[in-house]
Amino acid sequence: MISITDESLLNNFIIDVYHRIIVHHSMWYEEVEKELGKQKAFSALEYAWSRTSKNMLQRLGSLAGFSNEKAVLQLTHDKKETLLNELAKCWLAQDGVWFQAVEFTEGMTVAKKCNDATWEHFSPFEAWSVRCLLGLEDNSGLTGLQRALDFRVYSRLNKQKSYFENSTLIFQMNDCRVQSARVRKGLADYPCKSAGIVEYSCFAKGIDSKITTECLGCPPDKHPQEWFCAWRFTC
């Protein structure tokens, strides 16, 4: 992940990630209600929120005074970076428990359907959020996308790399927190390609509507050891 030296940008990023957690949580509920109906969505909400709230308290409780924006501004730079990373982990954990809430009762296929649909809503929102955070103009091209990718929530969790190749932008997810955990447990890669195609293409178009996205490899595809998924962006 990049180190954010601009104090004002770091402050805004922290608040913005908290906003993304709230919106992402809402989008999951909306998709589950659409797919399963209100009563089952309420049951999934109870499961997801009970675990999300517990996780957030555990992760953020050790950081003094995180409860309001003024207190956040008074934290040291290192604690702000830590807070940002812990918020990102809370976001990922929230995503995971929503997936489980549907998977455990309705099965993997329905959970993946809700997950993919949630990304279809969340990625354009996150692109808009990052554009506002960084002050990116409309249709800022591949250079805008490269900068924006460093300010996704995932950028605080995973190791990633982007570079230009023959006027296209290549993005690699070199170490994915979710997939690496599966490797440590001796499990096969989680087949995330369907979600990834939605996620990256919608995010890219949210930065510039002229950008097209090509998947170079994503589980269940075979991939080299140096990355779990890779994408080519053209504009």
mmCIF file of C-alpha atoms in Angstrom:
data_model
loop_
_atom_site.group_PDB
_atom_site.id
_atom_site.type_symbol
_atom_site.label_atom_id
_atom_site.label_comp_id
_atom_site.label_asym_id
_atom_site.label_seq_id
_atom_site.Cartn_x
_atom_site.Cartn_y
_atom_site.Cartn_z
ATOM 1 C CA MET A 1 0.000 0.000 0.000
ATOM 2 C CA ILE A 2 1.112 3.572 -0.541
ATOM 3 C CA SER A 3 2.167 5.766 2.381
ATOM 4 C CA ILE A 4 0.006 8.887 2.503
ATOM 5 C CA THR A 5 2.130 11.876 3.488
ATOM 6 C CA ASP A 6 -0.532 14.525 2.884
ATOM 7 C CA GLU A 7 -2.168 14.913 6.315
ATOM 8 C CA SER A 8 -5.359 16.465 4.958
ATOM 9 C CA LEU A 9 -5.763 13.703 2.371
ATOM 10 C CA LEU A 10 -5.187 11.045 5.053
ATOM 11 C CA ASN A 11 -7.845 12.634 7.288
ATOM 12 C CA ASN A 12 -10.353 12.702 4.429
ATOM 13 C CA PHE A 13 -9.519 9.130 3.389
ATOM 14 C CA ILE A 14 -10.261 7.818 6.898
ATOM 15 C CA ILE A 15 -13.704 9.427 6.964
ATOM 16 C CA ASP A 16 -14.365 8.365 3.383
ATOM 17 C CA VAL A 17 -13.570 4.685 4.056
ATOM 18 C CA TYR A 18 -16.000 4.774 6.980
ATOM 19 C CA HIS A 19 -18.608 6.145 4.561
ATOM 20 C CA ARG A 20 -17.866 3.340 2.095
ATOM 21 C CA ILE A 21 -18.386 0.740 4.838
ATOM 22 C CA ILE A 22 -21.847 2.137 5.543
ATOM 23 C CA VAL A 23 -22.869 2.251 1.881
ATOM 24 C CA HIS A 24 -21.435 -1.209 1.142
ATOM 25 C CA HIS A 25 -23.377 -2.649 4.095
ATOM 26 C CA SER A 26 -26.577 -1.065 2.727
ATOM 27 C CA MET A 27 -25.950 -2.406 -0.769
ATOM 28 C CA TRP A 28 -25.526 -5.936 0.527
ATOM 29 C CA TYR A 29 -28.851 -5.696 2.365
ATOM 30 C CA GLU A 30 -30.594 -4.328 -0.721
ATOM 31 C CA GLU A 31 -29.358 -7.169 -2.945
ATOM 32 C CA VAL A 32 -30.195 -9.892 -0.415
ATOM 33 C CA GLU A 33 -33.711 -8.490 0.073
ATOM 34 C CA LYS A 34 -34.175 -8.366 -3.705
ATOM 35 C CA GLU A 35 -32.973 -11.962 -4.066
ATOM 36 C CA LEU A 36 -34.503 -13.611 -0.972
ATOM 37 C CA GLY A 37 -37.276 -11.347 0.305
ATOM 38 C CA LYS A 38 -37.575 -9.151 3.373
ATOM 39 C CA GLN A 39 -37.773 -11.790 6.124
ATOM 40 C CA LYS A 40 -34.721 -13.742 4.983
ATOM 41 C CA ALA A 41 -32.891 -10.450 4.433
ATOM 42 C CA PHE A 42 -33.646 -9.503 8.038
ATOM 43 C CA SER A 43 -32.152 -12.798 9.204
ATOM 44 C CA ALA A 44 -29.040 -12.203 7.091
ATOM 45 C CA LEU A 45 -28.838 -8.639 8.430
ATOM 46 C CA GLU A 46 -28.947 -9.896 12.020
ATOM 47 C CA TYR A 47 -26.125 -12.352 11.280
ATOM 48 C CA ALA A 48 -23.978 -9.841 9.367
ATOM 49 C CA TRP A 49 -24.408 -6.858 11.676
ATOM 50 C CA SER A 50 -23.830 -8.782 14.921
ATOM 51 C CA ARG A 51 -20.460 -9.916 13.578
ATOM 52 C CA THR A 52 -19.622 -6.645 11.845
ATOM 53 C CA SER A 53 -20.220 -4.551 14.959
ATOM 54 C CA LYS A 54 -18.214 -6.934 17.150
ATOM 55 C CA ASN A 55 -15.340 -6.922 14.667
ATOM 56 C CA MET A 56 -15.292 -3.128 14.460
ATOM 57 C CA LEU A 57 -15.241 -2.727 18.232
ATOM 58 C CA GLN A 58 -12.356 -5.187 18.529
ATOM 59 C CA ARG A 59 -10.321 -3.545 15.778
ATOM 60 C CA LEU A 60 -10.973 0.086 16.635
ATOM 61 C CA GLY A 61 -11.345 -0.109 20.404
ATOM 62 C CA SER A 62 -7.586 -0.069 20.964
ATOM 63 C CA LEU A 63 -7.286 3.291 19.198
ATOM 64 C CA ALA A 64 -8.180 6.050 21.643
ATOM 65 C CA GLY A 65 -10.853 8.503 20.592
ATOM 66 C CA PHE A 66 -11.968 7.145 17.226
ATOM 67 C CA SER A 67 -15.603 8.010 17.859
ATOM 68 C CA ASN A 68 -15.694 11.403 16.162
ATOM 69 C CA GLU A 69 -13.918 13.295 13.402
ATOM 70 C CA LYS A 70 -12.246 15.814 15.726
ATOM 71 C CA ALA A 71 -10.655 13.005 17.737
ATOM 72 C CA VAL A 72 -9.401 11.384 14.531
ATOM 73 C CA LEU A 73 -7.717 14.629 13.485
ATOM 74 C CA GLN A 74 -5.831 14.684 16.801
ATOM 75 C CA LEU A 75 -4.329 11.210 16.369
ATOM 76 C CA THR A 76 -0.693 10.884 15.371
ATOM 77 C CA HIS A 77 0.036 10.248 11.693
ATOM 78 C CA ASP A 78 0.989 6.615 12.392
ATOM 79 C CA LYS A 79 -2.246 6.040 14.320
ATOM 80 C CA LYS A 80 -4.233 7.532 11.460
ATOM 81 C CA GLU A 81 -2.587 5.081 9.072
ATOM 82 C CA THR A 82 -3.388 2.257 11.502
ATOM 83 C CA LEU A 83 -6.988 3.445 11.835
ATOM 84 C CA LEU A 84 -7.366 3.537 8.058
ATOM 85 C CA ASN A 85 -6.022 -0.010 7.752
ATOM 86 C CA GLU A 86 -8.296 -1.288 10.528
ATOM 87 C CA LEU A 87 -11.327 0.322 8.882
ATOM 88 C CA ALA A 88 -10.390 -1.467 5.668
ATOM 89 C CA LYS A 89 -10.249 -4.771 7.550
ATOM 90 C CA CYS A 90 -13.667 -4.011 9.048
ATOM 91 C CA TRP A 91 -15.019 -3.431 5.533
ATOM 92 C CA LEU A 92 -13.616 -6.738 4.282
ATOM 93 C CA ALA A 93 -14.902 -8.636 7.316
ATOM 94 C CA GLN A 94 -18.344 -7.084 6.803
ATOM 95 C CA ASP A 95 -18.319 -8.235 3.185
ATOM 96 C CA GLY A 96 -17.348 -11.735 4.292
ATOM 97 C CA VAL A 97 -20.065 -12.131 6.907
ATOM 98 C CA TRP A 98 -22.719 -10.918 4.459
ATOM 99 C CA PHE A 99 -21.524 -13.591 2.035
ATOM 100 C CA GLN A 100 -21.696 -16.210 4.801
ATOM 101 C CA ALA A 101 -25.147 -15.054 5.901
ATOM 102 C CA VAL A 102 -26.486 -15.997 2.468
ATOM 103 C CA GLU A 103 -24.189 -18.968 1.763
ATOM 104 C CA PHE A 104 -25.020 -20.809 4.997
ATOM 105 C CA THR A 105 -28.770 -20.673 4.372
ATOM 106 C CA GLU A 106 -29.139 -20.474 0.578
ATOM 107 C CA GLY A 107 -25.915 -21.963 -0.789
ATOM 108 C CA MET A 108 -22.844 -20.751 -2.659
ATOM 109 C CA THR A 109 -24.575 -20.010 -5.970
ATOM 110 C CA VAL A 110 -27.051 -17.540 -4.464
ATOM 111 C CA ALA A 111 -24.334 -15.956 -2.296
ATOM 112 C CA LYS A 112 -22.141 -15.386 -5.362
ATOM 113 C CA LYS A 113 -25.115 -13.904 -7.235
ATOM 114 C CA CYS A 114 -25.734 -11.408 -4.417
ATOM 115 C CA ASN A 115 -22.011 -10.679 -4.166
ATOM 116 C CA ASP A 116 -21.623 -9.968 -7.886
ATOM 117 C CA ALA A 117 -24.717 -7.763 -7.875
ATOM 118 C CA THR A 118 -23.428 -5.837 -4.853
ATOM 119 C CA TRP A 119 -20.151 -5.124 -6.670
ATOM 120 C CA GLU A 120 -22.137 -3.823 -9.634
ATOM 121 C CA HIS A 121 -23.462 -1.099 -7.320
ATOM 122 C CA PHE A 122 -20.479 -0.617 -5.030
ATOM 123 C CA SER A 123 -17.701 -0.222 -7.629
ATOM 124 C CA PRO A 124 -19.256 2.813 -9.384
ATOM 125 C CA PHE A 125 -19.941 4.319 -5.965
ATOM 126 C CA GLU A 126 -16.353 3.721 -4.829
ATOM 127 C CA ALA A 127 -15.034 5.230 -8.068
ATOM 128 C CA TRP A 128 -17.177 8.316 -7.459
ATOM 129 C CA SER A 129 -15.998 8.430 -3.842
ATOM 130 C CA VAL A 130 -12.321 8.248 -4.848
ATOM 131 C CA ARG A 131 -12.809 10.894 -7.539
ATOM 132 C CA CYS A 132 -14.274 13.242 -4.931
ATOM 133 C CA LEU A 133 -11.495 12.421 -2.460
ATOM 134 C CA LEU A 134 -8.702 13.118 -4.962
ATOM 135 C CA GLY A 135 -10.420 15.873 -6.940
ATOM 136 C CA LEU A 136 -10.142 13.889 -10.173
ATOM 137 C CA GLU A 137 -11.837 15.422 -13.186
ATOM 138 C CA ASP A 138 -14.397 13.532 -15.263
ATOM 139 C CA ASN A 139 -12.802 11.105 -17.708
ATOM 140 C CA SER A 140 -9.270 11.433 -16.318
ATOM 141 C CA GLY A 141 -8.027 8.510 -18.398
ATOM 142 C CA LEU A 142 -5.601 5.765 -17.457
ATOM 143 C CA THR A 143 -3.416 8.070 -15.374
ATOM 144 C CA GLY A 144 -6.464 8.963 -13.293
ATOM 145 C CA LEU A 145 -7.354 5.290 -12.956
ATOM 146 C CA GLN A 146 -3.836 4.372 -11.847
ATOM 147 C CA ARG A 147 -3.994 6.967 -9.060
ATOM 148 C CA ALA A 148 -7.554 5.988 -8.123
ATOM 149 C CA LEU A 149 -6.630 2.304 -7.718
ATOM 150 C CA ASP A 150 -4.289 3.309 -4.877
ATOM 151 C CA PHE A 151 -7.252 4.716 -2.955
ATOM 152 C CA ARG A 152 -9.663 1.801 -3.131
ATOM 153 C CA VAL A 153 -10.376 0.148 0.220
ATOM 154 C CA TYR A 154 -8.596 -2.964 -1.080
ATOM 155 C CA SER A 155 -5.385 -0.947 -1.454
ATOM 156 C CA ARG A 156 -5.071 -0.893 2.354
ATOM 157 C CA LEU A 157 -5.393 -4.684 2.597
ATOM 158 C CA ASN A 158 -3.513 -6.204 -0.323
ATOM 159 C CA LYS A 159 -0.238 -5.800 -2.154
ATOM 160 C CA GLN A 160 -0.825 -4.507 -5.652
ATOM 161 C CA LYS A 161 1.093 -3.070 -8.582
ATOM 162 C CA SER A 162 0.180 -1.086 -11.671
ATOM 163 C CA TYR A 163 2.306 -0.045 -14.624
ATOM 164 C CA PHE A 164 1.972 1.112 -18.202
ATOM 165 C CA GLU A 165 2.632 -1.258 -21.096
ATOM 166 C CA ASN A 166 2.199 -0.145 -24.723
ATOM 167 C CA SER A 167 -0.265 2.627 -23.825
ATOM 168 C CA THR A 168 -2.349 0.295 -21.650
ATOM 169 C CA LEU A 169 -2.476 0.091 -17.862
ATOM 170 C CA ILE A 170 -1.706 -3.272 -16.256
ATOM 171 C CA PHE A 171 -2.897 -3.906 -12.703
ATOM 172 C CA GLN A 172 -1.836 -6.906 -10.626
ATOM 173 C CA MET A 173 -3.097 -8.066 -7.252
ATOM 174 C CA ASN A 174 0.160 -9.542 -5.999
ATOM 175 C CA ASP A 175 -1.001 -10.581 -2.549
ATOM 176 C CA CYS A 176 -4.739 -10.902 -1.862
ATOM 177 C CA ARG A 177 -5.699 -11.127 1.804
ATOM 178 C CA VAL A 178 -8.604 -13.479 1.079
ATOM 179 C CA GLN A 179 -6.758 -15.782 -1.314
ATOM 180 C CA SER A 180 -3.555 -15.882 0.766
ATOM 181 C CA ALA A 181 -5.577 -17.017 3.780
ATOM 182 C CA ARG A 182 -6.955 -19.879 1.685
ATOM 183 C CA VAL A 183 -3.441 -20.821 0.568
ATOM 184 C CA ARG A 184 -2.296 -20.990 4.201
ATOM 185 C CA LYS A 185 -5.218 -23.312 4.959
ATOM 186 C CA GLY A 186 -4.392 -25.566 2.010
ATOM 187 C CA LEU A 187 -7.577 -24.588 0.157
ATOM 188 C CA ALA A 188 -8.023 -23.916 -3.534
ATOM 189 C CA ASP A 189 -8.369 -20.333 -4.728
ATOM 190 C CA TYR A 190 -11.799 -18.801 -4.276
ATOM 191 C CA PRO A 191 -13.300 -18.452 -7.799
ATOM 192 C CA CYS A 192 -13.751 -14.682 -7.809
ATOM 193 C CA LYS A 193 -13.518 -13.998 -11.547
ATOM 194 C CA SER A 194 -17.221 -13.260 -12.072
ATOM 195 C CA ALA A 195 -17.165 -10.684 -9.266
ATOM 196 C CA GLY A 196 -13.798 -9.339 -10.399
ATOM 197 C CA ILE A 197 -14.998 -8.627 -13.932
ATOM 198 C CA VAL A 198 -17.901 -6.604 -12.530
ATOM 199 C CA GLU A 199 -15.742 -4.969 -9.861
ATOM 200 C CA TYR A 200 -12.866 -3.767 -12.051
ATOM 201 C CA SER A 201 -14.817 -2.867 -15.172
ATOM 202 C CA CYS A 202 -17.395 -0.850 -13.214
ATOM 203 C CA PHE A 203 -14.695 0.912 -11.188
ATOM 204 C CA ALA A 204 -12.689 1.778 -14.308
ATOM 205 C CA LYS A 205 -15.746 3.178 -16.113
ATOM 206 C CA GLY A 206 -16.563 5.154 -12.969
ATOM 207 C CA ILE A 207 -13.229 6.918 -13.437
ATOM 208 C CA ASP A 208 -13.470 7.269 -17.212
ATOM 209 C CA SER A 209 -16.379 5.987 -19.301
ATOM 210 C CA LYS A 210 -14.040 5.305 -22.241
ATOM 211 C CA ILE A 211 -11.914 2.757 -20.355
ATOM 212 C CA THR A 212 -12.343 -0.904 -21.286
ATOM 213 C CA THR A 213 -11.261 -3.743 -18.992
ATOM 214 C CA GLU A 214 -9.708 -7.082 -19.910
ATOM 215 C CA CYS A 215 -9.114 -9.877 -17.424
ATOM 216 C CA LEU A 216 -5.617 -11.332 -17.851
ATOM 217 C CA GLY A 217 -6.296 -13.972 -15.219
ATOM 218 C CA CYS A 218 -8.391 -14.427 -12.089
ATOM 219 C CA PRO A 219 -9.357 -17.540 -10.100
ATOM 220 C CA PRO A 220 -10.494 -20.102 -11.081
ATOM 221 C CA ASP A 221 -8.002 -19.316 -13.884
ATOM 222 C CA LYS A 222 -4.483 -20.572 -13.358
ATOM 223 C CA HIS A 223 -2.085 -17.764 -12.465
ATOM 224 C CA PRO A 224 1.635 -17.267 -11.761
ATOM 225 C CA GLN A 225 2.898 -17.106 -8.188
ATOM 226 C CA GLU A 226 3.542 -13.358 -8.385
ATOM 227 C CA TRP A 227 -0.150 -12.439 -8.663
ATOM 228 C CA PHE A 228 -3.648 -13.785 -7.980
ATOM 229 C CA CYS A 229 -5.413 -11.676 -10.573
ATOM 230 C CA ALA A 230 -4.350 -9.241 -13.278
ATOM 231 C CA TRP A 231 -6.215 -6.771 -15.472
ATOM 232 C CA ARG A 232 -5.509 -4.692 -18.563
ATOM 233 C CA PHE A 233 -7.154 -1.297 -19.004
ATOM 234 C CA THR A 234 -7.338 0.488 -22.342
ATOM 235 C CA CYS A 235 -8.627 3.945 -23.156
#
